[in-house]
Structures are given as structure tokens and as C-alpha cells.
mmCIF file of C-alpha atoms in Angstrom:
data_model
loop_
_atom_site.group_PDB
_atom_site.id
_atom_site.type_symbol
_atom_site.label_atom_id
_atom_site.label_comp_id
_atom_site.label_asym_id
_atom_site.label_seq_id
_atom_site.Cartn_x
_atom_site.Cartn_y
_atom_site.Cartn_z
ATOM 1 C CA ILE A 1 -61.406 -22.196 -72.075
ATOM 2 C CA ARG A 2 -58.830 -22.501 -74.791
ATOM 3 C CA PRO A 3 -55.580 -20.301 -75.750
ATOM 4 C CA PHE A 4 -55.859 -17.337 -78.093
ATOM 5 C CA PRO A 5 -53.791 -17.973 -81.298
ATOM 6 C CA ALA A 6 -53.874 -14.166 -82.062
ATOM 7 C CA ALA A 7 -55.364 -11.090 -80.712
ATOM 8 C CA ALA A 8 -54.897 -7.396 -81.285
ATOM 9 C CA VAL A 9 -55.238 -4.257 -79.115
ATOM 10 C CA LYS A 10 -55.893 -0.773 -80.232
ATOM 11 C CA ILE A 11 -55.675 2.327 -77.937
ATOM 12 C CA THR A 12 -57.399 5.676 -78.558
ATOM 13 C CA TYR A 13 -55.465 8.443 -77.015
ATOM 14 C CA PRO A 14 -56.836 11.748 -75.498
ATOM 15 C CA GLU A 15 -56.957 14.618 -78.156
ATOM 16 C CA LYS A 16 -53.884 16.453 -76.833
ATOM 17 C CA PHE A 17 -51.693 13.456 -76.080
ATOM 18 C CA SER A 18 -48.219 13.375 -77.554
ATOM 19 C CA PHE A 19 -46.926 9.767 -77.743
ATOM 20 C CA ILE A 20 -43.300 9.173 -76.618
ATOM 21 C CA MET A 21 -42.889 5.382 -76.310
ATOM 22 C CA ALA A 22 -44.518 2.022 -75.517
ATOM 23 C CA GLU A 23 -43.368 -1.315 -74.131
ATOM 24 C CA PRO A 24 -43.709 -3.358 -76.044
ATOM 25 C CA PRO A 25 -43.319 -1.323 -79.100
ATOM 26 C CA ALA A 26 -46.619 -0.845 -81.289
ATOM 27 C CA VAL A 27 -46.749 -2.792 -84.519
ATOM 28 C CA GLU A 28 -48.707 -0.209 -86.267
ATOM 29 C CA GLY A 29 -48.190 3.632 -85.688
ATOM 30 C CA ALA A 30 -48.311 4.300 -81.949
ATOM 31 C CA ASN A 31 -51.411 2.683 -80.888
ATOM 32 C CA GLU A 32 -51.887 -0.889 -82.135
ATOM 33 C CA TRP A 33 -50.410 -4.176 -81.038
ATOM 34 C CA GLU A 34 -50.613 -7.754 -82.100
ATOM 35 C CA LEU A 35 -50.561 -10.457 -79.251
ATOM 36 C CA LEU A 36 -49.716 -14.052 -80.343
ATOM 37 C CA ASN A 37 -50.189 -17.235 -78.575
ATOM 38 C CA ILE A 38 -51.930 -16.022 -75.258
ATOM 39 C CA GLY A 39 -52.167 -19.115 -73.065
ATOM 40 C CA VAL A 40 -55.024 -19.977 -70.684
ATOM 41 C CA ASN A 41 -55.001 -17.606 -67.581
ATOM 42 C CA GLU A 42 -52.135 -15.707 -69.087
ATOM 43 C CA SER A 43 -52.026 -12.018 -68.992
ATOM 44 C CA ARG A 44 -50.198 -9.376 -70.941
ATOM 45 C CA THR A 45 -49.438 -5.824 -70.172
ATOM 46 C CA ILE A 46 -48.890 -2.824 -72.630
ATOM 47 C CA LYS A 47 -47.394 0.374 -71.188
ATOM 48 C CA THR A 48 -47.440 3.690 -73.024
ATOM 49 C CA SER A 49 -46.052 7.055 -72.073
ATOM 50 C CA GLY A 50 -46.514 10.539 -73.410
ATOM 51 C CA ILE A 51 -47.283 14.187 -72.639
ATOM 52 C CA LEU A 52 -50.933 15.396 -72.042
ATOM 53 C CA SER A 53 -51.320 19.005 -73.057
ATOM 54 C CA GLU A 54 -54.820 19.407 -71.758
ATOM 55 C CA PRO A 55 -55.352 22.543 -69.679
ATOM 56 C CA ALA A 56 -55.606 22.309 -65.975
ATOM 57 C CA GLY A 57 -59.203 21.462 -64.829
ATOM 58 C CA SER A 58 -60.026 19.647 -67.973
ATOM 59 C CA GLU A 59 -60.650 15.736 -68.297
ATOM 60 C CA ALA A 60 -58.793 13.438 -70.550
ATOM 61 C CA PHE A 61 -60.349 10.241 -72.005
ATOM 62 C CA ALA A 62 -58.672 7.083 -73.322
ATOM 63 C CA SER A 63 -60.002 3.842 -74.448
ATOM 64 C CA ALA A 64 -58.501 0.242 -75.310
ATOM 65 C CA GLU A 65 -60.215 -2.220 -77.595
ATOM 66 C CA LEU A 66 -59.515 -5.944 -77.736
ATOM 67 C CA PHE A 67 -59.929 -7.796 -81.024
ATOM 68 C CA LEU A 68 -59.631 -11.651 -81.695
ATOM 69 C CA LYS A 69 -58.507 -13.056 -84.953
ATOM 70 C CA ASP A 70 -60.639 -15.631 -86.738
ATOM 71 C CA SER A 71 -59.102 -18.404 -88.930
ATOM 72 C CA SER A 72 -59.434 -15.983 -91.981
ATOM 73 C CA GLY A 73 -57.434 -13.357 -90.172
ATOM 74 C CA ALA A 74 -60.471 -10.958 -89.729
ATOM 75 C CA LEU A 75 -60.450 -9.021 -86.525
ATOM 76 C CA LEU A 76 -63.478 -9.680 -84.245
ATOM 77 C CA PRO A 77 -64.437 -7.134 -81.350
ATOM 78 C CA ALA A 78 -63.989 -8.839 -78.137
ATOM 79 C CA GLY A 79 -63.992 -6.106 -75.455
ATOM 80 C CA ARG A 80 -63.418 -2.441 -74.748
ATOM 81 C CA SER A 81 -62.547 -0.574 -71.653
ATOM 82 C CA PHE A 82 -62.273 3.167 -70.898
ATOM 83 C CA ALA A 83 -60.281 5.383 -68.506
ATOM 84 C CA PHE A 84 -60.469 9.080 -67.605
ATOM 85 C CA THR A 85 -58.481 11.521 -65.579
ATOM 86 C CA GLN A 86 -58.692 15.040 -64.444
ATOM 87 C CA ILE A 87 -55.742 17.401 -65.197
ATOM 88 C CA LEU A 88 -54.473 18.963 -62.059
ATOM 89 C CA PRO A 89 -52.384 22.219 -62.227
ATOM 90 C CA SER A 90 -48.752 21.523 -62.049
ATOM 91 C CA PRO A 91 -47.042 22.473 -58.793
ATOM 92 C CA ILE A 92 -44.209 24.066 -60.797
ATOM 93 C CA ASN A 93 -44.455 26.476 -63.629
ATOM 94 C CA LEU A 94 -41.591 25.158 -65.921
ATOM 95 C CA SER A 95 -40.714 26.470 -69.228
ATOM 96 C CA HIS A 96 -37.650 26.803 -71.601
ATOM 97 C CA ARG A 97 -37.402 29.336 -74.347
ATOM 98 C CA LEU A 98 -34.925 30.320 -76.973
ATOM 99 C CA THR A 99 -33.177 33.676 -76.426
ATOM 100 C CA ASN A 100 -31.520 34.101 -79.851
ATOM 101 C CA GLN A 101 -34.325 33.017 -82.301
ATOM 102 C CA THR A 102 -37.639 31.310 -82.339
ATOM 103 C CA GLN A 103 -38.531 29.678 -85.712
ATOM 104 C CA SER A 104 -35.476 28.400 -87.709
ATOM 105 C CA ALA A 105 -31.692 28.161 -87.475
ATOM 106 C CA LEU A 106 -28.857 27.180 -89.783
ATOM 107 C CA PRO A 107 -26.685 23.908 -89.489
ATOM 108 C CA GLY A 108 -23.879 24.549 -86.976
ATOM 109 C CA GLU A 109 -25.644 27.561 -85.276
ATOM 110 C CA GLU A 110 -25.689 27.624 -81.514
ATOM 111 C CA LEU A 111 -29.120 27.551 -79.880
ATOM 112 C CA LYS A 112 -29.398 29.386 -76.507
ATOM 113 C CA TYR A 113 -32.108 28.251 -74.016
ATOM 114 C CA GLU A 114 -33.325 30.093 -70.782
ATOM 115 C CA ILE A 115 -34.962 27.552 -68.402
ATOM 116 C CA ASP A 116 -37.247 29.049 -65.631
ATOM 117 C CA TYR A 117 -39.138 27.512 -62.872
ATOM 118 C CA GLN A 118 -41.455 28.709 -60.144
ATOM 119 C CA ASN A 119 -43.129 26.703 -57.266
ATOM 120 C CA VAL A 120 -46.723 27.723 -57.595
ATOM 121 C CA SER A 121 -48.035 25.139 -55.108
ATOM 122 C CA ARG A 122 -48.701 25.774 -51.351
ATOM 123 C CA VAL A 123 -45.973 23.352 -50.143
ATOM 124 C CA GLY A 124 -42.218 22.982 -50.627
ATOM 125 C CA LEU A 125 -40.908 20.411 -52.997
ATOM 126 C CA ASN A 126 -38.048 18.199 -52.028
ATOM 127 C CA ASN A 127 -35.225 16.996 -54.389
ATOM 128 C CA VAL A 128 -36.421 18.501 -57.564
ATOM 129 C CA VAL A 129 -34.872 17.243 -60.892
ATOM 130 C CA ILE A 130 -35.310 19.415 -63.948
ATOM 131 C CA GLN A 131 -34.514 18.029 -67.375
ATOM 132 C CA VAL A 132 -34.513 19.160 -70.970
ATOM 133 C CA THR A 133 -34.794 16.176 -73.453
ATOM 134 C CA PHE A 134 -33.946 16.602 -77.206
ATOM 135 C CA GLU A 135 -36.244 14.344 -79.144
ATOM 136 C CA THR A 136 -34.626 14.806 -82.541
ATOM 137 C CA PRO A 137 -30.928 13.706 -83.474
ATOM 138 C CA ALA A 138 -29.972 17.086 -84.639
ATOM 139 C CA VAL A 139 -27.810 18.701 -81.959
ATOM 140 C CA ASP A 140 -24.199 18.123 -80.981
ATOM 141 C CA PHE A 141 -24.256 17.029 -77.314
ATOM 142 C CA SER A 142 -20.436 16.892 -77.100
ATOM 143 C CA ASP A 143 -20.341 20.725 -77.321
ATOM 144 C CA PHE A 144 -23.161 21.884 -74.954
ATOM 145 C CA ILE A 145 -22.487 24.478 -72.293
ATOM 146 C CA SER A 146 -24.380 24.812 -69.071
ATOM 147 C CA VAL A 147 -22.866 25.941 -65.730
ATOM 148 C CA SER A 148 -24.783 23.348 -63.790
ATOM 149 C CA GLY A 149 -26.514 21.037 -66.228
ATOM 150 C CA GLN A 150 -25.271 17.486 -66.834
ATOM 151 C CA LEU A 151 -25.567 15.209 -69.908
ATOM 152 C CA SER A 152 -27.580 12.016 -69.503
ATOM 153 C CA GLY A 153 -28.348 10.330 -72.716
ATOM 154 C CA ARG A 154 -30.224 12.727 -74.801
ATOM 155 C CA ARG A 155 -31.117 14.954 -71.884
ATOM 156 C CA ILE A 156 -29.576 17.799 -70.020
ATOM 157 C CA ILE A 157 -30.467 17.450 -66.341
ATOM 158 C CA TRP A 158 -30.290 19.771 -63.282
ATOM 159 C CA ILE A 159 -30.071 17.726 -59.994
ATOM 160 C CA PRO A 160 -29.912 18.819 -56.285
ATOM 161 C CA ALA A 161 -26.380 17.259 -55.792
ATOM 162 C CA VAL A 162 -25.071 19.979 -58.213
ATOM 163 C CA VAL A 163 -27.744 22.729 -57.717
ATOM 164 C CA PRO A 164 -28.353 22.941 -53.886
ATOM 165 C CA GLU A 165 -31.399 25.256 -54.580
ATOM 166 C CA LEU A 166 -33.242 22.171 -55.917
ATOM 167 C CA LEU A 167 -32.953 20.338 -52.587
ATOM 168 C CA VAL A 168 -35.988 22.227 -51.357
ATOM 169 C CA VAL A 169 -37.906 24.514 -53.594
ATOM 170 C CA ASP A 170 -40.250 26.528 -51.315
ATOM 171 C CA PRO A 171 -43.652 28.007 -52.391
ATOM 172 C CA GLY A 172 -43.166 31.032 -54.662
ATOM 173 C CA GLU A 173 -39.494 30.202 -55.059
ATOM 174 C CA THR A 174 -38.049 30.743 -58.582
ATOM 175 C CA GLY A 175 -34.944 29.732 -60.489
ATOM 176 C CA LYS A 176 -33.370 30.040 -63.789
ATOM 177 C CA PHE A 177 -30.725 28.162 -65.894
ATOM 178 C CA ASP A 178 -28.975 28.761 -69.114
ATOM 179 C CA LEU A 179 -28.277 26.184 -71.891
ATOM 180 C CA ARG A 180 -26.272 26.518 -75.073
ATOM 181 C CA ILE A 181 -26.036 23.591 -77.575
ATOM 182 C CA PRO A 182 -25.128 23.746 -81.245
ATOM 183 C CA ILE A 183 -26.995 22.181 -84.196
ATOM 184 C CA LEU A 184 -25.102 19.571 -86.067
ATOM 185 C CA THR A 185 -23.075 20.970 -88.894
ATOM 186 C CA LEU A 186 -24.254 20.725 -92.569
ATOM 187 C CA ALA A 187 -21.604 17.821 -93.133
ATOM 188 C CA GLU A 188 -23.025 15.941 -90.147
ATOM 189 C CA LEU A 189 -26.678 16.251 -91.458
ATOM 190 C CA MET A 190 -25.819 15.289 -94.979
ATOM 191 C CA PRO A 191 -25.880 11.636 -96.177
ATOM 192 C CA SER A 192 -22.741 9.595 -95.552
ATOM 193 C CA GLY A 193 -21.659 6.024 -95.359
ATOM 194 C CA GLY A 194 -24.903 4.993 -97.059
ATOM 195 C CA GLY A 195 -27.034 6.855 -94.653
ATOM 196 C CA ALA A 196 -30.068 8.986 -95.984
ATOM 197 C CA GLY A 197 -29.192 12.048 -93.952
ATOM 198 C CA GLN A 198 -31.601 14.212 -92.234
ATOM 199 C CA LYS A 199 -33.977 15.914 -94.711
ATOM 200 C CA ASN A 200 -36.264 18.612 -93.340
ATOM 201 C CA PRO A 201 -34.615 18.348 -89.780
ATOM 202 C CA THR A 202 -35.797 19.859 -86.660
ATOM 203 C CA VAL A 203 -34.603 20.404 -83.125
ATOM 204 C CA LYS A 204 -37.493 19.393 -80.883
ATOM 205 C CA SER A 205 -37.158 19.663 -77.130
ATOM 206 C CA ARG A 206 -39.392 19.214 -74.085
ATOM 207 C CA ILE A 207 -38.851 20.160 -70.442
ATOM 208 C CA GLU A 208 -39.943 18.106 -67.407
ATOM 209 C CA PHE A 209 -39.460 17.851 -63.591
ATOM 210 C CA HIS A 210 -39.935 15.270 -60.781
ATOM 211 C CA SER A 211 -39.456 15.427 -57.133
ATOM 212 C CA LYS A 212 -39.863 13.385 -53.922
ATOM 213 C CA GLU A 213 -43.507 14.273 -53.838
ATOM 214 C CA PHE A 214 -44.081 13.825 -57.621
ATOM 215 C CA PRO A 215 -41.928 10.902 -58.750
ATOM 216 C CA GLU A 216 -43.380 10.744 -62.137
ATOM 217 C CA ASP A 217 -42.066 13.175 -64.777
ATOM 218 C CA ILE A 218 -44.365 16.298 -65.095
ATOM 219 C CA ALA A 219 -44.175 18.237 -68.383
ATOM 220 C CA GLY A 220 -43.611 21.668 -68.951
ATOM 221 C CA ASP A 221 -43.441 23.183 -72.479
ATOM 222 C CA GLU A 222 -42.175 22.053 -75.895
ATOM 223 C CA VAL A 223 -39.933 24.050 -78.317
ATOM 224 C CA GLU A 224 -39.346 23.113 -81.971
ATOM 225 C CA VAL A 225 -36.860 24.783 -84.252
ATOM 226 C CA LYS A 226 -36.700 24.079 -87.956
ATOM 227 C CA ILE A 227 -33.423 23.897 -89.541
ATOM 228 C CA LYS A 228 -33.086 25.801 -92.771
ATOM 229 C CA SER A 229 -31.199 24.747 -95.949
ATOM 230 C CA GLU A 230 -28.079 26.374 -97.007
ATOM 231 C CA LEU A 231 -27.065 27.337 -100.516
ATOM 232 C CA LEU A 232 -23.579 27.063 -101.809
ATOM 233 C CA VAL A 233 -22.055 28.399 -104.997
ATOM 234 C CA SER A 234 -18.669 28.064 -106.489
ATOM 235 C CA ALA A 235 -17.117 29.398 -109.564
ATOM 236 C CA SER A 236 -13.855 29.287 -111.591
ATOM 237 C CA ALA A 237 -12.510 30.347 -114.989
ATOM 238 C CA GLU A 238 -10.269 29.037 -117.520
ATOM 239 C CA ALA A 239 -8.542 31.125 -120.403
ATOM 240 C CA LEU A 240 -9.169 29.935 -123.947
ATOM 241 C CA GLY A 241 -7.173 32.695 -125.621
ATOM 242 C CA GLN A 242 -8.024 35.814 -127.685
ATOM 243 C CA GLY A 243 -10.045 37.349 -124.738
ATOM 244 C CA GLN A 244 -12.187 34.399 -124.256
ATOM 245 C CA PHE A 245 -12.775 32.610 -120.880
ATOM 246 C CA ARG A 246 -14.941 29.560 -119.981
ATOM 247 C CA ILE A 247 -16.797 30.137 -116.812
ATOM 248 C CA ASP A 248 -17.724 27.129 -114.633
ATOM 249 C CA LEU A 249 -20.472 27.481 -111.908
ATOM 250 C CA GLU A 250 -21.628 24.880 -109.441
ATOM 251 C CA VAL A 251 -24.491 25.045 -107.030
ATOM 252 C CA LYS A 252 -25.077 22.817 -103.961
ATOM 253 C CA ASN A 253 -28.051 22.659 -101.585
ATOM 254 C CA GLY A 254 -28.449 21.606 -98.054
ATOM 255 C CA VAL A 255 -31.008 19.685 -95.896
ATOM 256 C CA ASN A 256 -34.238 20.952 -97.503
ATOM 257 C CA ASP A 257 -35.734 21.226 -101.081
ATOM 258 C CA VAL A 258 -35.524 24.795 -102.384
ATOM 259 C CA LYS A 259 -37.933 26.257 -105.045
ATOM 260 C CA GLU A 260 -37.613 29.302 -107.264
ATOM 261 C CA ALA A 261 -33.759 29.241 -107.098
ATOM 262 C CA ILE A 262 -31.965 31.887 -109.190
ATOM 263 C CA LEU A 263 -28.149 32.629 -109.756
ATOM 264 C CA THR A 264 -27.286 36.009 -110.734
ATOM 265 C CA ALA A 265 -23.702 37.362 -111.636
ATOM 266 C CA THR A 266 -22.428 40.737 -112.767
ATOM 267 C CA VAL A 267 -20.037 40.855 -115.731
ATOM 268 C CA PRO A 268 -18.236 44.259 -115.040
ATOM 269 C CA GLN A 269 -16.640 44.674 -118.439
ATOM 270 C CA ALA A 270 -18.531 46.676 -121.053
ATOM 271 C CA GLY A 271 -18.530 45.154 -124.463
ATOM 272 C CA ALA A 272 -18.412 41.462 -123.069
ATOM 273 C CA VAL A 273 -19.886 38.899 -125.348
ATOM 274 C CA PHE A 274 -21.887 36.048 -124.007
ATOM 275 C CA MET A 275 -21.686 33.083 -126.308
ATOM 276 C CA ALA A 276 -24.978 31.382 -125.798
ATOM 277 C CA GLU A 277 -24.213 28.462 -128.062
ATOM 278 C CA THR A 278 -21.444 27.245 -125.542
ATOM 279 C CA VAL A 279 -23.874 26.839 -122.521
ATOM 280 C CA ALA A 280 -23.524 23.440 -121.132
ATOM 281 C CA PRO A 281 -25.091 21.056 -120.358
ATOM 282 C CA SER A 282 -27.477 21.546 -123.268
ATOM 283 C CA ASP A 283 -30.602 21.411 -121.228
ATOM 284 C CA GLU A 284 -29.704 24.363 -119.393
ATOM 285 C CA GLN A 285 -29.494 26.488 -122.402
ATOM 286 C CA GLY A 286 -33.170 27.782 -121.925
ATOM 287 C CA ASN A 287 -32.578 28.563 -118.331
ATOM 288 C CA VAL A 288 -29.710 31.020 -118.880
ATOM 289 C CA GLN A 289 -29.968 34.639 -120.093
ATOM 290 C CA PHE A 290 -27.454 37.533 -120.364
ATOM 291 C CA ILE A 291 -28.764 41.068 -120.148
ATOM 292 C CA PRO A 292 -26.172 43.219 -121.770
ATOM 293 C CA ASP A 293 -27.455 46.655 -120.571
ATOM 294 C CA ALA A 294 -27.145 45.418 -116.960
ATOM 295 C CA GLY A 295 -24.135 43.244 -117.472
ATOM 296 C CA LEU A 296 -26.027 40.486 -115.630
ATOM 297 C CA VAL A 297 -25.934 36.740 -116.069
ATOM 298 C CA ARG A 298 -29.176 35.076 -114.703
ATOM 299 C CA TRP A 299 -29.495 31.288 -114.340
ATOM 300 C CA ASP A 300 -33.128 30.102 -113.460
ATOM 301 C CA LEU A 301 -32.350 26.909 -111.563
ATOM 302 C CA GLY A 302 -35.892 26.389 -110.499
ATOM 303 C CA GLN A 303 -36.019 23.573 -107.827
ATOM 304 C CA LEU A 304 -32.979 22.364 -106.136
ATOM 305 C CA PHE A 305 -33.426 19.107 -104.267
ATOM 306 C CA ALA A 306 -32.121 18.487 -100.742
ATOM 307 C CA PHE A 307 -28.634 17.142 -100.586
ATOM 308 C CA ALA A 308 -27.880 18.379 -104.118
ATOM 309 C CA GLY A 309 -24.081 17.864 -104.396
ATOM 310 C CA SER A 310 -23.873 14.842 -102.200
ATOM 311 C CA PHE A 311 -26.826 12.375 -102.428
ATOM 312 C CA HIS A 312 -28.131 14.179 -105.540
ATOM 313 C CA GLU A 313 -25.939 15.769 -108.384
ATOM 314 C CA ALA A 314 -24.930 19.312 -107.945
ATOM 315 C CA ARG A 315 -26.170 21.670 -110.555
ATOM 316 C CA ARG A 316 -23.374 22.755 -112.913
ATOM 317 C CA LEU A 317 -23.233 25.402 -115.764
ATOM 318 C CA SER A 318 -20.336 26.405 -118.191
ATOM 319 C CA PHE A 319 -20.346 29.127 -120.821
ATOM 320 C CA VAL A 320 -17.805 31.320 -122.659
ATOM 321 C CA LEU A 321 -17.456 34.950 -122.309
ATOM 322 C CA GLY A 322 -15.618 36.808 -124.967
ATOM 323 C CA GLY A 323 -14.191 40.324 -125.630
ATOM 324 C CA LEU A 324 -12.709 40.441 -122.097
ATOM 325 C CA GLN A 325 -9.627 42.623 -121.197
ATOM 326 C CA SER A 326 -9.749 43.160 -117.454
ATOM 327 C CA PRO A 327 -8.804 40.219 -115.214
ATOM 328 C CA VAL A 328 -12.069 40.589 -113.216
ATOM 329 C CA LEU A 329 -14.389 38.297 -115.250
ATOM 330 C CA LEU A 330 -17.525 38.010 -112.892
ATOM 331 C CA GLN A 331 -18.545 39.820 -109.704
ATOM 332 C CA ASP A 332 -21.295 39.368 -107.001
ATOM 333 C CA ILE A 333 -22.200 35.748 -107.711
ATOM 334 C CA ARG A 334 -25.014 34.525 -105.559
ATOM 335 C CA VAL A 335 -27.946 32.051 -105.332
ATOM 336 C CA GLU A 336 -31.273 32.998 -103.886
ATOM 337 C CA GLY A 337 -34.354 30.575 -103.377
ATOM 338 C CA VAL A 338 -37.254 29.728 -101.094
ATOM 339 C CA ASP A 339 -36.798 26.979 -98.609
ATOM 340 C CA GLU A 340 -39.842 24.583 -98.964
ATOM 341 C CA PHE A 341 -39.636 23.538 -95.419
ATOM 342 C CA THR A 342 -39.222 26.747 -93.493
ATOM 343 C CA HIS A 343 -40.658 28.989 -96.210
ATOM 344 C CA GLU A 344 -37.933 31.457 -95.781
ATOM 345 C CA ARG A 345 -36.129 33.224 -98.622
ATOM 346 C CA LEU A 346 -32.438 31.994 -98.711
ATOM 347 C CA THR A 347 -29.424 33.653 -99.999
ATOM 348 C CA SER A 348 -25.934 32.121 -100.490
ATOM 349 C CA LYS A 349 -22.743 33.805 -99.479
ATOM 350 C CA THR A 350 -21.676 36.031 -102.295
ATOM 351 C CA ILE A 351 -18.539 35.404 -104.413
ATOM 352 C CA ASP A 352 -17.031 38.911 -104.813
ATOM 353 C CA GLN A 353 -15.150 38.114 -108.072
ATOM 354 C CA VAL A 354 -13.837 35.620 -110.280
ATOM 355 C CA ILE A 355 -10.407 36.669 -111.715
ATOM 356 C CA ALA A 356 -8.598 35.329 -114.913
ATOM 357 C CA ARG A 357 -5.646 33.205 -114.044
#
């Protein structure tokens, strides 16, 4: 018998297992560990936790493999063990759902959840605790609203000390809670202080309960909301004399890449002259066109990278319009595009008009 200089463990989880954490942390993904300098008669323990989404009545299988490293670093199989369990029906039907939308939301938007529970077992449950955990760092916990829920880390919890109905939940008994929590603002999701920001962010939450009879957390459902990007456009004008004005446009983008982006603006004055040779920067000249009959300026932006205007440069365009008499130079300036993460069509807020100053 001699010590092991190095060993490795690999766990194969059940098909519908959602990994949450492990102690000690895995060195590769969520299921591989390296164990160094294992002494004679020494034991090591690896604990993992997650959520099994197998239907009630089904069986879930897991396996663990042990490998030893030889002098060349190659892994040699040294043993394998198996475990299985049968999924029992949960004693409580537990769910949380969004009441104001289901698929995507804007930065700063408030999410409204409704939490429902029902004891579907044949016995009462004592000291029930219900908790909603937000797994992604995309909500503002400082501004959540719940009549009886309390903040604990990244969780909102309902406990018997605050909700007397949870002291004993009798068979068939139901209950309901409301929770409102805002998504972080665009500024909070954007890169700052050298951070990378949150690209393609989501709000992912899961609901669980435990009780005196079931001390380990039992999961209900999971809800995931994608946060969509936000297009921002600004415009200004500078008088050059003799009825000519230089127009400056700037387009910024939020948290996701956007494709097929187009800016449109209306020139309300008949007889306006678009001076194509003044378009700057020069590499945008082929992307801008003026349609005189419609009085329309169209700027084909194509792809806008996430964080354009902060981490990436904003897209900018300038050109000169001539033959103008009215103080209103441009109207109805907006940007449209397709969010590559949520696959939704986006439209910026419209700038009603740009006035000569």
C-alpha cells in the first residue's frame, strides 16, 4: 500500500440534472475533480447539488469514475460506482410565474411574479419555508417589493415567523404570494470600471421549499427571462450659412448584438439638397442614401455590437443638407434592428424633430 500522487474523479449526472454547486469546486466543467497526494487510508469527499427535473415515478441514474495518473500523466481507470433513485411526487405543488410578460424584458423593467403552493400530500406539513432564488446577477435586490417575503442573499424567502399560514400547511391547503423586482438598469449592465458588463443577460430564477418533514430543499419550477437590447439615437445640427446645415447622428446599443439595423429620418422641406460628398466618416458613404421623393434619409448600419457607445465605439454619421429655409431640419428619427439574442425586432425612441439653432 502506498500513497496516490494524483487521482481524478468524473461524475456522470442524470439526464435532467441541473448542476448548482459542488464542494470542493470542480476543476473542469461541473463534473471533474483532481485529487492530489492522497495518503494511505485517507478518504476524500465530493458533494454536489442540483435539481432533478425527472417526472415523478421515473428513475434517475448517476455514476462516478476514479482514475489514477501514471508517471506520464495519463489517466488509468481504477474503479466505478453507480447510484440510482426513484423520483417521488412532491408533497407540495409549487410554482412561480410572471404575470406581466413571459419571454423578454428591457433593462430597468419591473418583473412581477406570482407564487402559488398547494399541499397535495395526505399529511400536514410543519414549518414550511418557501424561497425564490435568482441565479443570475441581473436584478436589483435593493428595490424588491413583497408584503411578506424577506431578502436572504440572492433569495427571497417566506418563513413561518412572518407568514403564520406556513406554520402548518394542511392537506389540500393553498396559498399565494406576490413578488416584484426590477431588472438592473442599462447603465448597471454596461461595462464599467474595467468590467466586461453583462452581454446576453438573463434573469433566471427557481423556487424551492423545505419543511420539518422534508429538511432538504425540494424544487418547484424554473423561470428564465431574456433581457433585450436597447437602441439609443441622438441628433444635432450646426448652421454653416447660406441655408446649409451639418447634421450629426449617433447610435448606441445596449446589452446584445443587433443585426439588420437601419436608421431612418424624414427631411420635411421640399427642395432640400443632400450633399453626398459630405458624408463622414468616409466608410459610411456607401451605407447612406437620400430618397428625394419621400424626403427620407436611410442609414444602413448593419450589425451593431453590444455595448456600442461604451465598450465599443458608438456609430456616428454626419452630412450636410442644403437649400433649407424652415427651422425644422429632420423629423421622426429612429433606429430599428433585430436583437440577435432574443430574436425580437427592436425600435429606438423616436426623435420628433431636429431644429436649427
